[in-house]
Every structure is written in structure tokens, then in C-alpha cells.
Tab-separated table of C-alpha atoms in Angstrom:
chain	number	residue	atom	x	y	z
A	90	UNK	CA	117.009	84.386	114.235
A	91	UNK	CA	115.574	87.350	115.698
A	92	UNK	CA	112.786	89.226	113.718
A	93	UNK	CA	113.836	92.549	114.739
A	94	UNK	CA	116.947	92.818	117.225
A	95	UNK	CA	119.419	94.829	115.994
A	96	UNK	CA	122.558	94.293	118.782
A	97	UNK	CA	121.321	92.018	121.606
A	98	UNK	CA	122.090	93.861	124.905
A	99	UNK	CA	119.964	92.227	127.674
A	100	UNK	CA	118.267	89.540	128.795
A	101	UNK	CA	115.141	89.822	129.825
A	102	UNK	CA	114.808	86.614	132.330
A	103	UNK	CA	111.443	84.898	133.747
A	104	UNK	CA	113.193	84.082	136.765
A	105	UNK	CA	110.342	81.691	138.247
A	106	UNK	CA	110.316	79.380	135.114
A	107	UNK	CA	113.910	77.826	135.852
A	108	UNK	CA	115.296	76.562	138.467
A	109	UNK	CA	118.186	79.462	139.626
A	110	UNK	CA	121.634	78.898	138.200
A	111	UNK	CA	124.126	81.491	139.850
A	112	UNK	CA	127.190	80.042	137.228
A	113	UNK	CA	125.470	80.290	134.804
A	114	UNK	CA	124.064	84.101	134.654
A	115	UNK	CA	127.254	84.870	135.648
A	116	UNK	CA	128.263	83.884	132.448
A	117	UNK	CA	125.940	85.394	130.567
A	118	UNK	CA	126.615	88.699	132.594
A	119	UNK	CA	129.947	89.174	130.947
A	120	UNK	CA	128.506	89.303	127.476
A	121	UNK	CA	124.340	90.879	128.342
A	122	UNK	CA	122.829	92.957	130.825
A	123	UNK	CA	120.560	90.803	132.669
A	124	UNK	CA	117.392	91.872	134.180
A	125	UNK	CA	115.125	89.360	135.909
A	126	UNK	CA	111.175	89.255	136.444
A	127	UNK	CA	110.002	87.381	139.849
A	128	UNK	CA	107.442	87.035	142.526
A	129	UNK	CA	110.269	85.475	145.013
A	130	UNK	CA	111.430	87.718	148.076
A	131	UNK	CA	114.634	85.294	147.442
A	132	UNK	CA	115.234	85.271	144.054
A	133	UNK	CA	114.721	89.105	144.347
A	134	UNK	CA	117.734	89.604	147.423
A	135	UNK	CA	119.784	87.348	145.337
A	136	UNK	CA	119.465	89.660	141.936
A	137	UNK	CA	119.854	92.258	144.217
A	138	UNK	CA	123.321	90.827	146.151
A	139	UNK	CA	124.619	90.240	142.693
A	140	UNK	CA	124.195	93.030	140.280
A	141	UNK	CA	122.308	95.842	142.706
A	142	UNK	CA	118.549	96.900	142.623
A	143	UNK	CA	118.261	98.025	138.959
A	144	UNK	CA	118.446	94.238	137.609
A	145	UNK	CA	115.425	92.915	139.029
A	146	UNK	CA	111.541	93.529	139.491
A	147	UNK	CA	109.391	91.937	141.594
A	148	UNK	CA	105.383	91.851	141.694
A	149	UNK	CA	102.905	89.286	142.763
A	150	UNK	CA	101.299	90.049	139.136
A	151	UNK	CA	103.603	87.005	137.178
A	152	UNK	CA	100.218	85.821	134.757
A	153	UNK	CA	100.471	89.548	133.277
A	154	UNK	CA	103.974	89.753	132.354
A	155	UNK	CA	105.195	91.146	130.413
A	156	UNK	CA	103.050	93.506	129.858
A	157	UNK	CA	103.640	97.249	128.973
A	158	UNK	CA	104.778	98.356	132.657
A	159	UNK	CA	107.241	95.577	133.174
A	160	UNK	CA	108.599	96.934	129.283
A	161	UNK	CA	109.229	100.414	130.444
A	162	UNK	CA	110.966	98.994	133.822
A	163	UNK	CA	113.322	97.238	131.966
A	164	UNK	CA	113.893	99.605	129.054
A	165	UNK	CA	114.510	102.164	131.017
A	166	UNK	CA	116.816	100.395	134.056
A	167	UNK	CA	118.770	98.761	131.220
A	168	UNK	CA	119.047	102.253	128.968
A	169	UNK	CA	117.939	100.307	126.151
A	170	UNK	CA	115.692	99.853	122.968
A	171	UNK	CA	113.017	97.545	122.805
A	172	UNK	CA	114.907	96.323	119.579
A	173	UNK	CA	118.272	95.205	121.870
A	174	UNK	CA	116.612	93.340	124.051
A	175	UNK	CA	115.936	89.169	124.354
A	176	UNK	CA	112.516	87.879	126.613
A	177	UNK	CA	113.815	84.280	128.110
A	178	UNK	CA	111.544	82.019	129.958
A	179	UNK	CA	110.510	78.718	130.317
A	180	UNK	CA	106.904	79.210	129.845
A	181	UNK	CA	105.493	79.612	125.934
A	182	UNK	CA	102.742	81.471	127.837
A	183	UNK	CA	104.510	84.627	128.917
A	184	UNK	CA	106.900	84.782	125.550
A	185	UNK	CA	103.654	84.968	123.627
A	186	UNK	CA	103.106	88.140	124.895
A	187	UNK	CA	106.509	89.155	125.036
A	188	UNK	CA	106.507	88.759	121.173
A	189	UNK	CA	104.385	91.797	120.989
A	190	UNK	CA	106.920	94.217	122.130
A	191	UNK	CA	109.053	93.027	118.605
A	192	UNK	CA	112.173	92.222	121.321
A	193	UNK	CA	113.658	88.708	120.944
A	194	UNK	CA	112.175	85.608	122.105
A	195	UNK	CA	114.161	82.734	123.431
A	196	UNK	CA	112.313	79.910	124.967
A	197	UNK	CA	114.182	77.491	127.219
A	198	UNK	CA	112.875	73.494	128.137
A	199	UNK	CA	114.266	70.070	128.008
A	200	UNK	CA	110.870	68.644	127.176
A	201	UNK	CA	110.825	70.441	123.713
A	202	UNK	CA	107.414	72.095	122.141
A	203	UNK	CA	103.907	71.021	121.713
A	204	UNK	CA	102.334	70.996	118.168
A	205	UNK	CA	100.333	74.170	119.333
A	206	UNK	CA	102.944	76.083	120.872
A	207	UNK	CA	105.116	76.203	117.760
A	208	UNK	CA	101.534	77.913	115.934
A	209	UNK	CA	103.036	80.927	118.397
A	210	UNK	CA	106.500	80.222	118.005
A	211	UNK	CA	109.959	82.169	119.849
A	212	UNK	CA	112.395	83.737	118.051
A	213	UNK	CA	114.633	80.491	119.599
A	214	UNK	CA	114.410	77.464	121.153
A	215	UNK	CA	116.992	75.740	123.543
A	216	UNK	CA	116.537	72.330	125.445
A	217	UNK	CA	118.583	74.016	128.164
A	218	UNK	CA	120.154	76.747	129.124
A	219	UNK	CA	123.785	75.699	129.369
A	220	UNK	CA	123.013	74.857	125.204
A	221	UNK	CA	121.247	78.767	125.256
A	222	UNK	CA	124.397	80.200	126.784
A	223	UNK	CA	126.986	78.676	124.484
A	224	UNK	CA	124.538	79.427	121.311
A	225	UNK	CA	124.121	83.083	122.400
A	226	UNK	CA	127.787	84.121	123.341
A	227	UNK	CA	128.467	82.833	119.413
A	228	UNK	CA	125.761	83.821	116.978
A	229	UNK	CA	122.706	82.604	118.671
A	230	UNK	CA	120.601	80.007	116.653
A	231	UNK	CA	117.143	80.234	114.646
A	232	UNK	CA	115.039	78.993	112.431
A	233	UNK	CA	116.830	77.696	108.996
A	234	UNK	CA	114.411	78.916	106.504
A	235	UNK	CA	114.453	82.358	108.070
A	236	UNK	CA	117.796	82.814	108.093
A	237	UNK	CA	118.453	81.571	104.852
A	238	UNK	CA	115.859	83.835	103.285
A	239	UNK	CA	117.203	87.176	105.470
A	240	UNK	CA	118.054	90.112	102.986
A	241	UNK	CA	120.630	91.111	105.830
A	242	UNK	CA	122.647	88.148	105.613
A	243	UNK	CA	123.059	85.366	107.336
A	244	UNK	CA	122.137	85.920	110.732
A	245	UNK	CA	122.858	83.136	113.040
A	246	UNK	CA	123.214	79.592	113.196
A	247	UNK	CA	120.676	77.492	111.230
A	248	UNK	CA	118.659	74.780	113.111
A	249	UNK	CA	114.954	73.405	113.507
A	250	UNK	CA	112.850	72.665	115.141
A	251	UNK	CA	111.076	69.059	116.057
A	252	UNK	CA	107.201	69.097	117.588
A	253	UNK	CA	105.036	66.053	117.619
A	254	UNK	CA	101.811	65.989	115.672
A	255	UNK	CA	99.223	63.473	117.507
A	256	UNK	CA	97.191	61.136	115.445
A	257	UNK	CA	95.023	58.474	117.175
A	258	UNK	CA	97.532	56.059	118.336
A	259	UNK	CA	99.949	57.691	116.039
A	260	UNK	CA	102.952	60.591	116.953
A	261	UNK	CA	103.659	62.374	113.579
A	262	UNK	CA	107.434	64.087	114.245
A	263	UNK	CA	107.159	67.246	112.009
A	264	UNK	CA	110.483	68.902	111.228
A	265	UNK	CA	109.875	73.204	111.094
A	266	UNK	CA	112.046	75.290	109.612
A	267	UNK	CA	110.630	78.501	110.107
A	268	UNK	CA	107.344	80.785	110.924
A	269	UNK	CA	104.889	81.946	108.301
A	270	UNK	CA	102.405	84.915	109.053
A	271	UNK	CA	99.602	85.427	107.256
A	272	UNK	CA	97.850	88.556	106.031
A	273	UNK	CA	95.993	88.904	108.774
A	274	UNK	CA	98.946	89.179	111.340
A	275	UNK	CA	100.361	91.849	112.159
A	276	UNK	CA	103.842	90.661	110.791
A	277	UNK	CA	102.481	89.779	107.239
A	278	UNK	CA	104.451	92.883	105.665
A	279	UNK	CA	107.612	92.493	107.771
A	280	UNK	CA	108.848	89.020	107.275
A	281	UNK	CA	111.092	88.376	104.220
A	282	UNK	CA	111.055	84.621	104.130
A	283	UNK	CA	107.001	84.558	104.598
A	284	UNK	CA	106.685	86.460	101.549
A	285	UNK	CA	109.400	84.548	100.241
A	286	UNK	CA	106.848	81.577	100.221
A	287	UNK	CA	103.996	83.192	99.633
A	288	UNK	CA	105.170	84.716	96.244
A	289	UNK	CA	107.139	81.816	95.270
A	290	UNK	CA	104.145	80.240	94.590
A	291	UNK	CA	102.157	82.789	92.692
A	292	UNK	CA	101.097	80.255	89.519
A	293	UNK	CA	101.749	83.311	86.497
A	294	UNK	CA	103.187	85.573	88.460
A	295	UNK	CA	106.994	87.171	87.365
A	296	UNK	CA	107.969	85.293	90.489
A	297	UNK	CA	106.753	81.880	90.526
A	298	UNK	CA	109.227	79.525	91.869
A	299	UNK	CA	111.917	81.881	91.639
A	300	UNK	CA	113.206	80.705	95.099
A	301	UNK	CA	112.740	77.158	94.300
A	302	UNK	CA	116.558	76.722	94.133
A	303	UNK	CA	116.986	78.243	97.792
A	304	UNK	CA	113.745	76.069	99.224
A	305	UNK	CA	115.157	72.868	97.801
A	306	UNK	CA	118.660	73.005	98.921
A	307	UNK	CA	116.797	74.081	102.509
A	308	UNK	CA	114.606	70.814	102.716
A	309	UNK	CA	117.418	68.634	100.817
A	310	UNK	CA	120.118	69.800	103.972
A	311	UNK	CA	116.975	68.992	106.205
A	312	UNK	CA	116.521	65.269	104.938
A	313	UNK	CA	120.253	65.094	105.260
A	314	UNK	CA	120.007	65.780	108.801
A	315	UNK	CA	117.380	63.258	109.252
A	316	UNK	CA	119.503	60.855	107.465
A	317	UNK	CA	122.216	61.357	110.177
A	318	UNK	CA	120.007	59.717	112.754
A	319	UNK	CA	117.422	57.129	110.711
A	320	UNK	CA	117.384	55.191	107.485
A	321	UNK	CA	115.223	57.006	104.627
A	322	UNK	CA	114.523	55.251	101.990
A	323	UNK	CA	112.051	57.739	99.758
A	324	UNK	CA	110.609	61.121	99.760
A	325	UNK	CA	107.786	62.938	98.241
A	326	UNK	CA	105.226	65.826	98.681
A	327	UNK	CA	101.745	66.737	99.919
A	328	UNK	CA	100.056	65.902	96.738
A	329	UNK	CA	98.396	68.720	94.316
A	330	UNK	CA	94.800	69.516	94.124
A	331	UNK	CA	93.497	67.396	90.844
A	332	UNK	CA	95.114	68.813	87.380
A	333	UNK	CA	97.298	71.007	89.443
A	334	UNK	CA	101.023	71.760	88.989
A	335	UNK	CA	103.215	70.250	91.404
A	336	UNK	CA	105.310	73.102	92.681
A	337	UNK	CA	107.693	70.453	94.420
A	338	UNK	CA	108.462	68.950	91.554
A	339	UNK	CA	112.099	70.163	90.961
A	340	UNK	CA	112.696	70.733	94.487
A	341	UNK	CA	111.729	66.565	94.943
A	342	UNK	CA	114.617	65.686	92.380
A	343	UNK	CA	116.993	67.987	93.812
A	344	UNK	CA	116.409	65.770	97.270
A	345	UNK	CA	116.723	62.755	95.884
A	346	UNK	CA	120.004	63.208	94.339
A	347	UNK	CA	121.202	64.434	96.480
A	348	UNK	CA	120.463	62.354	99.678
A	349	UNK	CA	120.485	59.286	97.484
A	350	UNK	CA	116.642	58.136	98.313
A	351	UNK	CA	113.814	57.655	95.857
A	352	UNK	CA	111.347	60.295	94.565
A	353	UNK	CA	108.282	58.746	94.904
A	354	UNK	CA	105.724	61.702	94.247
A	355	UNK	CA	104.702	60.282	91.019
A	356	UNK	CA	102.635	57.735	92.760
A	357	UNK	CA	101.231	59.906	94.957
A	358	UNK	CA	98.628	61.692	94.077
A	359	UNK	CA	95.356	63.719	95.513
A	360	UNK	CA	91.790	62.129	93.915
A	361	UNK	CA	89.493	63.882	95.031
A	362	UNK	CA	88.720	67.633	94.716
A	363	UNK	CA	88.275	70.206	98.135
A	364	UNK	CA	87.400	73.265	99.070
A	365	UNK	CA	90.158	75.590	100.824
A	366	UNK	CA	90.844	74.993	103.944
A	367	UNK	CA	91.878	79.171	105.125
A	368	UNK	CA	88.765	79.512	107.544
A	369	UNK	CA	87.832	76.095	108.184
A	370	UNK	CA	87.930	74.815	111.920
A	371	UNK	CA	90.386	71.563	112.617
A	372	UNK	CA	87.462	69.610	112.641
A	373	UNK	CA	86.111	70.855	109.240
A	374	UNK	CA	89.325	70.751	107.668
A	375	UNK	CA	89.950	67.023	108.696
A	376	UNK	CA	86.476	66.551	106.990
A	377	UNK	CA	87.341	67.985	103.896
A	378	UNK	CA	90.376	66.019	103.251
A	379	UNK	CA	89.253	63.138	104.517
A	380	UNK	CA	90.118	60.096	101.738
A	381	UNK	CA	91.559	62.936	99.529
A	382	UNK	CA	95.076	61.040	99.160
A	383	UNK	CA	96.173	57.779	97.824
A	384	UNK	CA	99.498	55.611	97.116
A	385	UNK	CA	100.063	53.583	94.209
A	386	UNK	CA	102.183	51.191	95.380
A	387	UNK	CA	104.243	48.951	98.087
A	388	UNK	CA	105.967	50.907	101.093
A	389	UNK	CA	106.049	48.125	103.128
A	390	UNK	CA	109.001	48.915	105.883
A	391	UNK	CA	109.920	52.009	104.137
A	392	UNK	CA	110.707	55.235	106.188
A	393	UNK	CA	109.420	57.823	103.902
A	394	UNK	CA	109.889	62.219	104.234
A	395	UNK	CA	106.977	64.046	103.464
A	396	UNK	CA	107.236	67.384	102.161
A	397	UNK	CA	104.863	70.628	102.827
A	398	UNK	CA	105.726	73.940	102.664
A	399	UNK	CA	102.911	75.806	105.208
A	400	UNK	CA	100.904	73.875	107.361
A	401	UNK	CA	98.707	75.035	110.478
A	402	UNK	CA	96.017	72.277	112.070
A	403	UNK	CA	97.745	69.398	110.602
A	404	UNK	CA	94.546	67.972	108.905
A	405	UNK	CA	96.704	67.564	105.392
A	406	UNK	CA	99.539	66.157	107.031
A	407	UNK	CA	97.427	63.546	108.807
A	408	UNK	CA	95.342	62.344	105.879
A	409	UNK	CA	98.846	62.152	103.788
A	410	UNK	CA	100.002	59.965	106.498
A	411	UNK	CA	97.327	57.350	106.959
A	412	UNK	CA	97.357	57.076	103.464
A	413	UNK	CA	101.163	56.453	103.294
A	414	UNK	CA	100.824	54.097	106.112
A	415	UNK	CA	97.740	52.417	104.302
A	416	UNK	CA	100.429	51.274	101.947
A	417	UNK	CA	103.321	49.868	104.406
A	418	UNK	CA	104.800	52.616	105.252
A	419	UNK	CA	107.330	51.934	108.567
A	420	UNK	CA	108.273	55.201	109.520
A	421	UNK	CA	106.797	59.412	108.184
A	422	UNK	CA	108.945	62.116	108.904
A	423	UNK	CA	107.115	65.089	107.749
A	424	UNK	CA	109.773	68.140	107.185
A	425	UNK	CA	107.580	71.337	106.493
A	426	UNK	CA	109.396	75.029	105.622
A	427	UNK	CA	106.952	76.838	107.703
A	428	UNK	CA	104.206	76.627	110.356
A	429	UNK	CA	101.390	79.018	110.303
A	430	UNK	CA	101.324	81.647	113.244
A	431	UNK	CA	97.762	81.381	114.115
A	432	UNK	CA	98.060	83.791	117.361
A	433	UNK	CA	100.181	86.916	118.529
A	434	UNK	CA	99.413	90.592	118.519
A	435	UNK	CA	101.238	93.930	118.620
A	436	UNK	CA	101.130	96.055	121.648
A	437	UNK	CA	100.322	99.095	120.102
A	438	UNK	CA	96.621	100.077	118.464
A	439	UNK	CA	98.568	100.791	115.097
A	440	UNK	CA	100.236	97.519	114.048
A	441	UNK	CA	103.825	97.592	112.611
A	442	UNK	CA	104.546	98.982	108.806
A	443	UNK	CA	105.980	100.499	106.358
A	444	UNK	CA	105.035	104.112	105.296
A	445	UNK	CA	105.796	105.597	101.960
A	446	UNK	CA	107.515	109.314	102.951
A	447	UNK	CA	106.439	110.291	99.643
A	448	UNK	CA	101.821	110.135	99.902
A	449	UNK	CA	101.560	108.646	103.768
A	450	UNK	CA	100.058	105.167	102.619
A	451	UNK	CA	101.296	101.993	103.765
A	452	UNK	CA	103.950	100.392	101.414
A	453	UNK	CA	104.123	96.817	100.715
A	454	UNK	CA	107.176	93.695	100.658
A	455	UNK	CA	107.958	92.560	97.659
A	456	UNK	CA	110.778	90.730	95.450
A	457	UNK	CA	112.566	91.564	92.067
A	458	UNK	CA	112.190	88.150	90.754
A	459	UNK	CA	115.575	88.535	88.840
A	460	UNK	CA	117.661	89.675	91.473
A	461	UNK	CA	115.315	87.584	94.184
A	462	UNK	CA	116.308	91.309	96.428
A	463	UNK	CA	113.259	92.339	98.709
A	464	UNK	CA	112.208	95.453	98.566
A	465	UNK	CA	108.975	97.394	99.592
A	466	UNK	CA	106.582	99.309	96.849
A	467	UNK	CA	104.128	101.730	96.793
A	468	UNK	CA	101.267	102.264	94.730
A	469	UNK	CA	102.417	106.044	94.172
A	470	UNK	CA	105.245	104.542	92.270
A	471	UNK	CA	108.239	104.642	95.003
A	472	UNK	CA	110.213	102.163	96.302
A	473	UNK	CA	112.857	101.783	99.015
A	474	UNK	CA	115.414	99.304	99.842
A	475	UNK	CA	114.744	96.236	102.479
A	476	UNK	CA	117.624	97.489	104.492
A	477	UNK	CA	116.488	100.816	104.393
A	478	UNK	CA	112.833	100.110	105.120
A	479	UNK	CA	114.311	98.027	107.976
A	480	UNK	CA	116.277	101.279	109.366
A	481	UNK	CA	113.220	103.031	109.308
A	482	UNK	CA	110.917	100.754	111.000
A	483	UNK	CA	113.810	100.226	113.801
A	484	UNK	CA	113.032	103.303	114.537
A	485	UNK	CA	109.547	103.659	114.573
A	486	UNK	CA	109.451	100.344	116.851
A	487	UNK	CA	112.244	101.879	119.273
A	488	UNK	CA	110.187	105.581	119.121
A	489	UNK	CA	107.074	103.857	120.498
A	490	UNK	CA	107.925	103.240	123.661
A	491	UNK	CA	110.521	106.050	123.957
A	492	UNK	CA	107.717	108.843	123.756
């Protein structure tokens, strides 16, 4: 799904990254404005021939877009919000920056993503664009966990999202099901289903594991779609620090029964103690873990699904799996409810937020852990409603480059 388009509009189209399909945008036309970035004096005539000067900009200046000139073009030739609009290219590169603007992000290639690319991860991924064009004239389709987490309903069609993680001689498929931002991005405050996780796992808070019901029927229909297209035989986590609570616990039963493959967390287990991993460089982190994890028992030509809810370098993951393949293990799918967004910023100097109307300070997301309803708080005491806090920053957003 979107993060924060209201009514999709237009289509904002890196021309140069596909090869030019006149059907198609025709298509598309009868449902979005399209406007198209290009260097090409061809592609630019042909725009131009179709739908008339005001759908198309050319420069030589491709490696900057978009930047904030090529947003007011189209904003203002298309008479519309920075919140209705959808950046589509075939190039991870350019929607990067397009993801500071807050518009939609759709990115568009038949040879899928690279581990790092999903760290900076689109709104939406399509392996073509006849698959983009069929999605988008229905409900369009995002991330699972997002969408399943979204205080505004369900917004879109579910789906995921499969990257390779490289090991040696050794191609780890990870399954993501959604983005997590951390504090220190600038949509930390904004995104329901990162705090989702974040607070679910508050050990003694009011709302630990309160969305453990939600997060295991998530990864249980993931498994199931694995199970559509290979033979699992077990499942089980990324083991607990030593004399730690495994949160998974429930959420590992709840997968096994229903998918009808063993829980085999109980003979997994971490050994060794280490040090967070929240700074530490890939290299360090690989370091730290290294040896952490073993398997008591046989896996020998067992396909096994490893569970994780965040992960970001991989260096967990990878020790997890050479100790699961230590012990026989055929095949690891690793199916993980979020990867950490490690890169991105926002346009402006003053990063997205909430404001309390009541003192001026900044107002933070939060859930009522027995309604599981989001809802931002203040320390002055006030409150206001997701939706409403959503309205408001809509605005703000749209305001920005209005003024």
C-alpha cells in the first residue's frame, strides 16, 4: 500500500527506464493522468502527439530526478497534491528519492529486487507493467503486513515480496512482508504497522504481544503460500538471546496447525550471549553472532521456514542458516514481517509529524492495547484519533509544496 496517497490521480512515469508501450499508457490514461520524465527528443514528440505539451518534461538532468523542480512541474501541470500522485520507474535509484516527496512509489522489473534495494523499499513492486496496470485499475497491491496493520482499513491487495540474501555459495530466498523504520527515520512516528512491531514486543509493557494474533495469522497465510509452490516440512524462529522469552512462541503453534508442519523451535536454541547489533557494521554484526546458534537434532532433507520479525544486514539470518544446514537441512525459506529501512530522507529541513494544537510539541503513535486502535499522545495530556492525525498531516504534506 501507499504510505500516504489519499486518491491516486497520476502517474508520475520515468520514461527512459522501460522500453515505450503506447497500449499500454493508453490504458492507464483512462483511469490516471500520466505525466512522463525523459531526456529523449522522441519519447518527448510522442508524449506530446498523444496527450499535448503539459504531460511531459524533458531535461538532460535524468541522475537528479526527481528532485524538487521536476515536483512542482508535475504538481502543478497535473493540478494536483503531492499526496495523489504515484512515482513509476524502473530504476530503485530515482524512486529512492522520489520517496521523499511522501507520493507513491511503484517500482517496475522482471528481474525482481536485490537484498539492498528492498533496505529502501517502493510503496509497490510489479515484475511488469502489464501485471502494474491490471493491479492498479483494481486496488493496487502492497506489502501484507502493512496493510493488514492499516487503522484505515484494508487498503489494497496483500502480497510480498521475494529478494535473495547471498551467502558464500549459498542464495537465502527471504520472504518480506512489509517496511520497518526506525527512530531515526524520518517515518518512525508515521507508520502504524512499524510501531505495531515495535510495541508488540515491549517485554512489561500494557502492550506486549497484543498483536500476536494479527502477526501469526500474517506469517501462518505466508507459509501457506510457500506451501503452494514447495514441500515444508517444519518451521521455527530466530532463536532468543539466552534465558529470554520467546516472543514467537504462540505465533509458532498457530503455524503449525495450521499449515500442518512441525514446530521445531524447541530444539533450536541461541548458546551463546551478544551484544546488540543497532550500530554495528555488517561485518561486526556477522562477528558477533558468529557460532551463536545451534540445532538439536536431524534435518536431513527437510525444507524448513525460518521466522524473524525485523531484520536489516542479514548477519542473524545467515548464522541461523548455516546452523540449520549444519544439521541436514535441504531447503531455508526465511519469511521475515519486516525489513529495516536503512536509507531515505524527507525533502523538507523539518521532517514529517504530528503537532499537538493544544502546547506546539510533537505528539507521538501509539496503541490502546485493548482496543489494539492507534492513536497519537502528547505529553500535555491530549490525544487525537489516527484518522484524524492522518487528516491533519495530509495537509501539512500537501501545504508544503503548495506555498
Amino acid at each position: 500500500m501507499f504510505r500516504y496517497v489519499t486518491e491516486l490521480k497520476a502517474l508520475v512515469i520515468d520514461a527512459d527506464s522501460f522500453s515505450f508501450n503506447v497500449d499500454l499508457w493508453e490504458k492507464l490514461a483512462g483511469s490516471f493522468q500520466l505525466f512522463f520524465l525523459t531526456e529523449s527528443d522522441a519519447t518527448e514528440k510522442l508524449v506530446c502527439s498523444m496527450y499535448g505539451n503539459n504531460h511531459v518534461y524533458k531535461s538532460s538532468e535524468r541522475v537528479l530526478w526527481p528532485n524538487q523542480e521536476t515536483h512542482h512541474v508535475v504538481l502543478e501541470k497535473m493540478s494536483v497534491h503531492t499526496t495523489e500522485i504515484a512515482y513509476v520507474s524502473a530504476d530503485s535509484t530515482f524512486l529512492v528519492k522520489a520517496l521523499g516527496f511522501m507520493s507513491g512509489t511503484i517500482l517496475v522489473r522482471a528481474e525482481g529486487m536485490s537484498y539492498p534495494e528492498i533496505s529502501i523499499a517502493p510503496d509497490m513492486f510489479y515484475g511488469s507493467l502489464k501485471s502494474m496496470e491490471s493491479s492498479l485499475l483494481s486496488t493496487g497491491k502492497g506489502f501484507s503486513g502493512e496493510i493488514m496493520i492499516n487503522p484505515l482499513g484494508k487498503r489494497g491487495k496483500q502480497g510480498a515480496v521475494m529478494v535473495p540474501l547471498r551467502d558464500g555459495q549459498y542464495r537465502i530466498p527471504i520472504m518480506v512482508l512489509g517496511r520497518y523504520y526506525g527512530k531515526h527515520h524520518y517515518m518512525y512516528q508515521l507508520h502504524p504497522y512499524s510501531s505495531a512491531i515495535f510495541l508488540n514486543k515491549q517485554y512489561g509493557k500494557r502492550y506486549y504481544g497484543i498483536f500476536d494474533s494479527m502477526f501469526a495469522q500474517l506469517l501462518s497465510n505466508s507459509v501457506a503460500v510457500l506451501k503452494k509452490h514447495f514441500k515444508i516440512d517444519c518451521v521455527c524462529s530466530v532463536p532468543p538471546h539466552p534465558g529470554k522469552e520467546n516472543r514467537f512462541l504462540k505465533i509458532l503453534n498457530i503455524i503449525s496447525e495450521q499449515n500442518g508442519i512441525k514446530n521445531i523451535d524447541d530444539k533450536f536454541c541461541c548458546i551463546k550471549e551478544y551484544d546488540t547489533q543497532k550500530t554495528s557494521s555488517e561485518v561486526d554484526r556477522q562477528k558477533n553472532v558468529k557460532e551463536a546458534f545451534s540445532y538439536t537434532g536431524n534435518l536431513q532433507g527437510k525444507n524448513v521456514v525460518l521466522i524473524d520479525d525485523i531484520i536489516s544486514t542479514g548477519a542473524t539470518v545467515k548464522e541461523c542458516f548455516r546452523a540449520l544446514k549444519a544439521c541436514g537441512a535441504k531447503e531455508i525459506f526465511v519469511v521475515v514481517m519486516a525489513v529495516n529501512q536503512l536509507g531515505g530522507s524527507y525533502w523538507c529541513l523539518e521532517n514529517p509529524a504530528v503537532w499537538c494544537r493544544d502546547c506546539g510539541n510533537k505528539m507521538y503513535l501509539t496503541v490502546n492495547s485493548r482496543s489494539k486502535k492507534f492513536f497519537y499522545s502528547c505529553k500535555c495530556g491530549r490525544t487525537l484519533d489516527y484518522e484524524k492525525a492522518y487528516r491533519q498531516l495530509i495537509e501539512k504534506i500537501d501545504k508544503e509544496f503548495n506555498n
